[in-house]
Amino acid sequence: MSKISAAITAVGAYVPDYVLTNQILETMVDTNDEWITTRTGIKERRILKEDGKGTSYLAIKAAKDLISKKGINPKDIELVIVATATPDMKAASTAAFTASEIGATNAFSFDMDAACSSFLYGMSVASTYIESGRYKNVLLIGADKMSSLINYKDRATCIIFGDGAGAVLFEPTTEDLGLKDEYLRSDGSGREFLQATYGGSQHAMTQDALENGGHYAFQEGRTVFKNAVFNMADATVKILEKNNLDKDNVDWLAAHQANKRIIDATAQRIELDEEKVMINIHKYGNTTSATLPLLLNDYESQLKKGDNIIFAAFGGGFNWGAIYLKWAYNS
Ligand code: UT7
């Protein structure tokens, strides 16, 4: 029997309408467009402004976009995974709510969190379910309402993050397509450099913590930057070496959009031409779990069946890695 591989067969996406530009941020904190552009590559990001709407709102919109583009019946979806670092609430799964709202009433569902690597790790999980032969499709959604964790008086974080969601469908194939290999790693000694400390099980939310902004994301940017540059590039080199690939047979690099300088460093390490590097950080900023599927959505029309795509990500935890996938369709 031929080996079953997991192929991405559809993409969908959603970003909120409100555009938070560098010029608007200049009026909120001590920063400027020139600094943000040269240090990060970001010009604007999208923010979900409406009260009472959480990550599920973004996830549902992205999933519905995919469902209508692909023309599938949501009742046929077997598993819904929501990759997110900002679930709607504790204890109640965001994925369960999302699955019900999109009409995936025959699916089981769960959330998974590996900070900015959530979607990358989610690709590994989703494809393993398909490769097992037990499931015929998995809807993987990367969604984050990062604005819910951001202190808009902290210029170290508020200039970077944005809100958004993207979704992909994994289905089986026996062709030489789909997810080929992965290299995934974690190092928990990094968690002190990027975290939202209060409100989890270790540190309860207290009045004091709230007044001191303990519920907001804190980042020691320089340390995270150094680790991201080293590890994303290293993982990318490792996945290329393991699969006898080089710059000439890699068609695309889809790297987590945290900082344009980190993406450039990864591309330079493998000497990849600039036109093969997917970029949308300038318009969305860092949307955490949504950056990779938003890239696929933006570049979908340029992707060809058989294209070799290298995905790479790095995030809080620390968690990082790279995945090698062969694109499965022409759009
Ligand atoms: O996605 C999850 C993983 N996250 C990442 O990968 C993010 C990694 N980190 C970064 O992208 C960068 O470290 C930042 C964009 C967060 C910061 O850039 P940086 O080049 O590392 O800046 P820095 O923190 O070293 O600060 C350099 C200078 C400092 O001033 P002095 O001490 O040199 O006078 C900062 O106070 O820039 C100043 N600065 C700013 N100035 C204007 C820091 N933030 C700002 C700002 N606007 N927003």
Tab-separated table of C-alpha atoms and ligand atoms in Angstrom:
chain	number	residue	atom	x	y	z
A	1	MET	CA	0.000	0.000	0.000
A	2	SER	CA	1.314	3.514	-0.779
A	3	LYS	CA	2.326	5.704	2.102
A	4	ILE	CA	-0.259	8.297	3.225
A	5	SER	CA	1.038	11.864	3.472
A	6	ALA	CA	-0.785	14.927	4.791
A	7	ALA	CA	-1.289	17.678	2.218
A	8	ILE	CA	-2.627	21.189	2.653
A	9	THR	CA	-5.585	21.369	0.264
A	10	ALA	CA	-7.181	24.729	1.158
A	11	VAL	CA	-6.429	28.015	2.912
A	12	GLY	CA	-8.575	30.752	4.475
A	13	ALA	CA	-7.885	33.883	6.488
A	14	TYR	CA	-9.321	36.827	8.356
A	15	VAL	CA	-7.933	40.065	9.778
A	16	PRO	CA	-10.003	42.716	11.574
A	17	ASP	CA	-10.825	45.968	9.771
A	18	TYR	CA	-9.188	48.389	12.220
A	19	VAL	CA	-5.678	49.390	11.069
A	20	LEU	CA	-3.258	50.545	13.770
A	21	THR	CA	-0.541	52.397	11.865
A	22	ASN	CA	2.908	53.454	13.077
A	23	GLN	CA	1.657	57.036	12.844
A	24	ILE	CA	-1.165	56.300	15.293
A	25	LEU	CA	1.287	54.547	17.642
A	26	GLU	CA	3.441	57.704	17.593
A	27	THR	CA	0.549	59.464	19.349
A	28	MET	CA	0.256	56.711	21.985
A	29	VAL	CA	3.869	55.959	23.060
A	30	ASP	CA	7.352	57.431	22.635
A	31	THR	CA	8.188	55.870	19.274
A	32	ASN	CA	8.345	56.801	15.622
A	33	ASP	CA	7.644	55.305	12.212
A	34	GLU	CA	11.328	55.333	11.238
A	35	TRP	CA	12.421	53.341	14.323
A	36	ILE	CA	9.636	50.776	13.966
A	37	THR	CA	10.201	50.349	10.228
A	38	THR	CA	13.977	49.926	10.389
A	39	ARG	CA	14.000	47.759	13.554
A	40	THR	CA	11.036	45.519	12.712
A	41	GLY	CA	9.765	46.057	9.146
A	42	ILE	CA	6.254	46.714	10.490
A	43	LYS	CA	4.152	49.579	9.106
A	44	GLU	CA	0.719	48.647	10.433
A	45	ARG	CA	-1.202	45.905	12.221
A	46	ARG	CA	-4.879	44.927	12.562
A	47	ILE	CA	-6.710	45.136	15.895
A	48	LEU	CA	-10.021	43.542	16.916
A	49	LYS	CA	-11.647	46.469	18.665
A	50	GLU	CA	-15.170	45.286	19.419
A	51	ASP	CA	-15.867	44.448	23.063
A	52	GLY	CA	-16.778	40.863	23.837
A	53	LYS	CA	-15.128	39.391	20.746
A	54	GLY	CA	-12.207	37.056	21.359
A	55	THR	CA	-9.881	34.807	19.405
A	56	SER	CA	-12.773	32.529	18.419
A	57	TYR	CA	-14.288	35.404	16.433
A	58	LEU	CA	-11.127	35.560	14.299
A	59	ALA	CA	-10.855	31.764	14.066
A	60	ILE	CA	-14.487	31.361	12.964
A	61	LYS	CA	-14.098	34.006	10.229
A	62	ALA	CA	-10.910	32.362	8.883
A	63	ALA	CA	-12.500	28.893	8.958
A	64	LYS	CA	-15.644	30.140	7.191
A	65	ASP	CA	-13.465	31.762	4.516
A	66	LEU	CA	-11.755	28.409	3.899
A	67	ILE	CA	-15.050	26.493	3.900
A	68	SER	CA	-16.625	28.779	1.309
A	69	LYS	CA	-13.502	28.879	-0.914
A	70	LYS	CA	-13.101	25.082	-0.852
A	71	GLY	CA	-16.849	24.414	-0.999
A	72	ILE	CA	-16.793	21.743	1.707
A	73	ASN	CA	-19.613	20.684	4.010
A	74	PRO	CA	-18.543	21.576	7.590
A	75	LYS	CA	-20.295	18.408	8.787
A	76	ASP	CA	-17.578	16.416	6.993
A	77	ILE	CA	-14.778	17.974	9.067
A	78	GLU	CA	-13.400	15.403	11.505
A	79	LEU	CA	-11.027	17.417	13.704
A	80	VAL	CA	-10.668	21.143	14.437
A	81	ILE	CA	-7.446	22.332	16.071
A	82	VAL	CA	-7.160	25.959	17.175
A	83	ALA	CA	-3.508	26.916	17.594
A	84	THR	CA	-3.486	29.959	19.869
A	85	ALA	CA	-1.694	31.690	22.708
A	86	THR	CA	-4.801	33.768	23.502
A	87	PRO	CA	-7.753	31.413	24.029
A	88	ASP	CA	-11.145	33.036	24.610
A	89	MET	CA	-11.154	31.942	28.239
A	90	LYS	CA	-9.681	29.416	30.632
A	91	ALA	CA	-11.088	25.902	30.979
A	92	ALA	CA	-13.575	26.200	28.077
A	93	SER	CA	-11.901	25.228	24.791
A	94	THR	CA	-11.866	27.888	22.061
A	95	ALA	CA	-11.736	25.118	19.457
A	96	ALA	CA	-14.969	23.489	20.699
A	97	PHE	CA	-16.823	26.797	20.376
A	98	THR	CA	-15.247	27.492	16.975
A	99	ALA	CA	-16.155	24.021	15.657
A	100	SER	CA	-19.789	24.408	16.741
A	101	GLU	CA	-20.084	27.900	15.267
A	102	ILE	CA	-18.811	26.802	11.853
A	103	GLY	CA	-21.143	23.804	11.828
A	104	ALA	CA	-18.433	21.148	12.281
A	105	THR	CA	-20.835	19.174	14.435
A	106	ASN	CA	-19.245	15.784	13.706
A	107	ALA	CA	-15.744	16.904	14.673
A	108	PHE	CA	-13.773	16.669	17.881
A	109	SER	CA	-11.638	19.669	18.680
A	110	PHE	CA	-8.941	21.033	20.924
A	111	ASP	CA	-6.703	24.065	21.458
A	112	MET	CA	-2.956	23.910	21.364
A	113	ASP	CA	-0.459	26.496	22.556
A	114	ALA	CA	3.212	26.720	21.745
A	115	ALA	CA	3.235	30.553	21.694
A	116	CYS	CA	4.498	31.851	18.320
A	117	SER	CA	5.260	28.275	17.225
A	118	SER	CA	1.674	27.101	17.827
A	119	PHE	CA	0.771	26.839	14.149
A	120	LEU	CA	4.074	25.162	13.223
A	121	TYR	CA	3.586	22.557	15.954
A	122	GLY	CA	-0.077	22.325	14.896
A	123	MET	CA	1.048	21.343	11.384
A	124	SER	CA	2.990	18.477	12.934
A	125	VAL	CA	-0.013	17.338	15.008
A	126	ALA	CA	-2.596	17.714	12.226
A	127	SER	CA	-0.466	15.830	9.713
A	128	THR	CA	0.191	12.987	12.162
A	129	TYR	CA	-3.573	12.392	12.541
A	130	ILE	CA	-3.871	12.211	8.734
A	131	GLU	CA	-0.796	9.974	8.301
A	132	SER	CA	-2.245	7.553	10.882
A	133	GLY	CA	-4.994	6.768	8.363
A	134	ARG	CA	-7.714	7.279	10.972
A	135	TYR	CA	-8.856	10.743	9.814
A	136	LYS	CA	-9.627	12.055	6.349
A	137	ASN	CA	-9.372	15.741	7.130
A	138	VAL	CA	-8.180	18.106	9.852
A	139	LEU	CA	-8.927	21.823	9.988
A	140	LEU	CA	-5.976	23.635	11.573
A	141	ILE	CA	-6.614	27.263	12.527
A	142	GLY	CA	-3.938	29.667	13.802
A	143	ALA	CA	-5.636	32.579	15.571
A	144	ASP	CA	-4.587	35.178	18.097
A	145	LYS	CA	-6.048	38.314	19.573
A	146	MET	CA	-2.665	39.579	20.757
A	147	SER	CA	-4.150	42.990	21.565
A	148	SER	CA	-5.776	41.297	24.596
A	149	LEU	CA	-2.283	40.853	26.115
A	150	ILE	CA	-0.764	44.165	25.133
A	151	ASN	CA	-0.158	47.233	27.236
A	152	TYR	CA	-0.480	50.094	24.770
A	153	LYS	CA	1.777	52.194	27.001
A	154	ASP	CA	4.700	49.718	26.627
A	155	ARG	CA	6.612	50.570	23.453
A	156	ALA	CA	8.667	47.370	23.740
A	157	THR	CA	5.635	45.253	22.860
A	158	CYS	CA	2.791	47.384	21.500
A	159	ILE	CA	4.563	48.173	18.243
A	160	ILE	CA	5.073	44.516	17.366
A	161	PHE	CA	1.847	42.584	17.794
A	162	GLY	CA	-1.415	42.437	15.867
A	163	ASP	CA	-4.580	40.324	15.646
A	164	GLY	CA	-5.526	37.848	12.927
A	165	ALA	CA	-6.305	34.289	11.929
A	166	GLY	CA	-5.589	31.814	9.167
A	167	ALA	CA	-6.813	28.298	8.502
A	168	VAL	CA	-5.623	25.330	6.464
A	169	LEU	CA	-7.203	21.983	5.650
A	170	PHE	CA	-5.053	18.838	5.795
A	171	GLU	CA	-6.144	15.840	3.724
A	172	PRO	CA	-4.452	12.551	2.801
A	173	THR	CA	-2.524	12.046	-0.416
A	174	THR	CA	-0.512	9.162	-1.813
A	175	GLU	CA	1.285	11.491	-4.231
A	176	ASP	CA	4.761	12.791	-3.430
A	177	LEU	CA	3.262	15.922	-1.769
A	178	GLY	CA	2.425	17.302	1.677
A	179	LEU	CA	4.386	17.386	4.905
A	180	LYS	CA	7.718	15.644	4.350
A	181	ASP	CA	9.761	16.295	7.484
A	182	GLU	CA	10.054	18.353	10.646
A	183	TYR	CA	12.640	19.521	13.168
A	184	LEU	CA	10.988	20.827	16.370
A	185	ARG	CA	12.625	21.863	19.638
A	186	SER	CA	11.863	23.520	23.027
A	187	ASP	CA	13.929	25.117	25.797
A	188	GLY	CA	11.986	26.124	28.916
A	189	SER	CA	14.871	28.153	30.304
A	190	GLY	CA	13.703	30.862	27.911
A	191	ARG	CA	10.330	31.502	29.483
A	192	GLU	CA	11.497	34.349	31.703
A	193	PHE	CA	12.200	36.469	28.612
A	194	LEU	CA	8.707	36.393	27.092
A	195	GLN	CA	5.594	35.813	29.152
A	196	ALA	CA	2.356	37.190	30.606
A	197	THR	CA	3.056	36.349	34.228
A	198	TYR	CA	-0.258	36.691	36.065
A	199	GLY	CA	-3.638	35.087	35.556
A	200	GLY	CA	-2.384	31.546	34.959
A	201	SER	CA	-2.172	28.716	37.502
A	202	GLN	CA	1.231	29.726	38.882
A	203	HIS	CA	0.483	33.332	39.743
A	204	ALA	CA	-3.124	34.203	40.490
A	205	MET	CA	-4.426	37.552	39.344
A	206	THR	CA	-4.421	39.892	42.315
A	207	GLN	CA	-5.434	43.516	42.595
A	208	ASP	CA	-1.732	44.439	42.919
A	209	ALA	CA	-0.735	42.385	39.886
A	210	LEU	CA	-3.504	43.955	37.839
A	211	GLU	CA	-2.515	47.475	38.866
A	212	ASN	CA	1.106	46.695	37.898
A	213	GLY	CA	0.126	45.314	34.501
A	214	GLY	CA	1.071	41.709	35.372
A	215	HIS	CA	-1.557	40.405	32.961
A	216	TYR	CA	0.191	42.009	29.981
A	217	ALA	CA	2.866	40.337	27.845
A	218	PHE	CA	6.392	41.213	28.890
A	219	GLN	CA	9.312	40.711	26.510
A	220	GLU	CA	13.044	41.202	26.883
A	221	GLY	CA	13.363	41.894	23.184
A	222	ARG	CA	17.115	41.635	22.738
A	223	THR	CA	17.421	38.168	24.308
A	224	VAL	CA	14.412	36.857	22.408
A	225	PHE	CA	15.797	38.373	19.212
A	226	LYS	CA	19.197	36.670	19.605
A	227	ASN	CA	17.635	33.296	20.349
A	228	ALA	CA	15.155	33.671	17.487
A	229	VAL	CA	17.858	34.524	14.951
A	230	PHE	CA	20.085	31.638	16.006
A	231	ASN	CA	17.429	28.948	16.396
A	232	MET	CA	15.205	29.726	13.414
A	233	ALA	CA	18.212	29.776	11.104
A	234	ASP	CA	19.654	26.650	12.727
A	235	ALA	CA	16.367	24.720	12.389
A	236	THR	CA	16.099	25.810	8.754
A	237	VAL	CA	19.620	24.607	7.975
A	238	LYS	CA	18.942	21.290	9.762
A	239	ILE	CA	15.735	20.585	7.802
A	240	LEU	CA	17.498	21.382	4.520
A	241	GLU	CA	20.452	19.119	5.353
A	242	LYS	CA	18.189	16.246	6.466
A	243	ASN	CA	16.344	16.386	3.156
A	244	ASN	CA	19.267	17.100	0.803
A	245	LEU	CA	17.797	20.469	-0.127
A	246	ASP	CA	19.617	23.694	-0.896
A	247	LYS	CA	18.745	27.241	-1.943
A	248	ASP	CA	18.145	26.134	-5.537
A	249	ASN	CA	15.441	23.565	-4.776
A	250	VAL	CA	13.683	25.534	-2.027
A	251	ASP	CA	10.862	27.496	-3.674
A	252	TRP	CA	9.611	29.408	-0.627
A	253	LEU	CA	10.545	30.291	2.931
A	254	ALA	CA	7.470	30.856	5.128
A	255	ALA	CA	9.005	32.157	8.337
A	256	HIS	CA	7.196	33.393	11.438
A	257	GLN	CA	6.687	37.152	11.052
A	258	ALA	CA	8.100	38.533	14.314
A	259	ASN	CA	10.744	40.867	12.960
A	260	LYS	CA	11.883	41.415	9.370
A	261	ARG	CA	15.499	41.281	10.557
A	262	ILE	CA	14.980	37.751	11.952
A	263	ILE	CA	13.391	36.621	8.673
A	264	ASP	CA	16.232	38.166	6.640
A	265	ALA	CA	18.860	36.505	8.849
A	266	THR	CA	17.216	33.096	8.308
A	267	ALA	CA	17.025	33.612	4.541
A	268	GLN	CA	20.645	34.821	4.395
A	269	ARG	CA	21.869	31.808	6.367
A	270	ILE	CA	20.619	29.532	3.563
A	271	GLU	CA	21.511	32.104	0.864
A	272	LEU	CA	17.921	32.208	-0.374
A	273	ASP	CA	16.940	34.800	-2.993
A	274	GLU	CA	14.751	37.577	-1.617
A	275	GLU	CA	11.855	36.809	-3.988
A	276	LYS	CA	11.473	33.341	-2.438
A	277	VAL	CA	10.893	34.793	1.037
A	278	MET	CA	7.215	35.268	1.946
A	279	ILE	CA	6.658	38.586	3.704
A	280	ASN	CA	3.571	40.298	5.124
A	281	ILE	CA	4.910	41.599	8.442
A	282	HIS	CA	4.646	45.170	7.109
A	283	LYS	CA	0.829	44.975	7.085
A	284	TYR	CA	-0.016	42.647	9.983
A	285	GLY	CA	2.896	42.773	12.468
A	286	ASN	CA	3.373	39.689	14.625
A	287	THR	CA	0.046	37.844	14.845
A	288	THR	CA	1.662	34.930	16.779
A	289	SER	CA	-0.190	31.743	15.706
A	290	ALA	CA	-1.633	33.382	12.595
A	291	THR	CA	1.543	34.502	10.784
A	292	LEU	CA	2.190	31.282	8.837
A	293	PRO	CA	-1.364	30.685	7.536
A	294	LEU	CA	-1.731	34.406	6.737
A	295	LEU	CA	1.409	34.081	4.596
A	296	LEU	CA	-0.063	31.066	2.791
A	297	ASN	CA	-3.270	32.982	2.185
A	298	ASP	CA	-1.424	36.013	0.779
A	299	TYR	CA	0.845	33.910	-1.463
A	300	GLU	CA	-1.659	31.179	-2.402
A	301	SER	CA	-2.085	32.383	-5.996
A	302	GLN	CA	1.698	32.183	-6.573
A	303	LEU	CA	2.152	28.675	-5.153
A	304	LYS	CA	2.414	25.755	-7.562
A	305	LYS	CA	1.805	22.058	-7.068
A	306	GLY	CA	5.111	20.476	-6.039
A	307	ASP	CA	6.702	23.681	-4.691
A	308	ASN	CA	9.091	23.017	-1.806
A	309	ILE	CA	8.157	25.248	1.136
A	310	ILE	CA	10.221	25.558	4.303
A	311	PHE	CA	8.238	26.774	7.327
A	312	ALA	CA	10.156	28.115	10.333
A	313	ALA	CA	9.083	29.657	13.631
A	314	PHE	CA	10.371	30.714	17.019
A	315	GLY	CA	8.388	31.793	20.069
A	316	GLY	CA	7.924	32.124	23.796
A	317	GLY	CA	8.763	29.133	25.902
A	318	PHE	CA	11.101	28.918	23.996
A	319	ASN	CA	9.637	26.758	21.199
A	320	TRP	CA	10.980	26.654	17.650
A	321	GLY	CA	11.520	24.545	14.593
A	322	ALA	CA	11.182	24.058	10.849
A	323	ILE	CA	8.941	21.981	8.598
A	324	TYR	CA	9.442	20.901	4.997
A	325	LEU	CA	6.198	20.651	2.983
A	326	LYS	CA	5.491	20.104	-0.724
A	327	TRP	CA	2.573	22.262	-1.872
A	328	ALA	CA	-0.298	20.175	-3.227
A	329	TYR	CA	-2.338	22.321	-5.631
A	330	ASN	CA	-2.440	25.106	-8.182
A	331	SER	CA	-5.067	27.728	-7.392
B	1	UT7	O1	7.323	36.199	18.065
B	1	UT7	C1	7.854	35.782	19.280
B	1	UT7	C2	9.257	36.090	19.376
B	1	UT7	N1	9.479	37.521	19.418
B	1	UT7	C3	10.419	38.021	18.686
B	1	UT7	O2	11.031	37.315	17.913
B	1	UT7	C4	10.779	39.470	18.900
B	1	UT7	C5	12.269	39.573	19.083
B	1	UT7	N2	12.728	40.909	19.401
B	1	UT7	C6	12.672	41.949	18.565
B	1	UT7	O3	12.097	41.867	17.504
B	1	UT7	C7	13.424	43.214	18.942
B	1	UT7	O4	14.248	42.944	20.050
B	1	UT7	C8	12.498	44.429	19.260
B	1	UT7	C9	11.815	44.906	17.988
B	1	UT7	C10	11.475	44.048	20.313
B	1	UT7	C11	13.355	45.580	19.786
B	1	UT7	O5	14.358	45.906	18.830
B	1	UT7	P1	15.890	46.000	19.271
B	1	UT7	O6	16.639	46.364	18.079
B	1	UT7	O7	16.257	44.712	19.957
B	1	UT7	O8	15.855	47.209	20.277
B	1	UT7	P2	16.374	47.285	21.776
B	1	UT7	O9	15.376	46.701	22.695
B	1	UT7	O10	17.782	46.771	21.828
B	1	UT7	O11	16.407	48.842	21.981
B	1	UT7	C12	17.301	49.685	21.231
B	1	UT7	C13	16.989	51.138	21.574
B	1	UT7	C14	16.882	51.382	23.073
B	1	UT7	O12	17.376	52.705	23.316
B	1	UT7	P3	18.874	52.926	23.857
B	1	UT7	O13	18.941	52.181	25.161
B	1	UT7	O14	19.769	52.348	22.819
B	1	UT7	O15	18.951	54.414	23.988
B	1	UT7	C15	15.414	51.339	23.355
B	1	UT7	O16	15.044	52.087	24.470
B	1	UT7	O17	15.719	51.488	21.030
B	1	UT7	C16	14.844	51.956	22.081
B	1	UT7	N3	13.491	51.494	21.789
B	1	UT7	C17	12.620	52.183	21.047
B	1	UT7	N4	12.711	53.377	20.454
B	1	UT7	C18	11.628	53.801	19.745
B	1	UT7	C19	12.917	50.334	22.157
B	1	UT7	N5	11.676	50.262	21.674
B	1	UT7	C20	11.460	51.398	20.993
B	1	UT7	C21	10.371	51.894	20.251
B	1	UT7	N6	10.510	53.088	19.648
B	1	UT7	N7	9.220	51.206	20.112
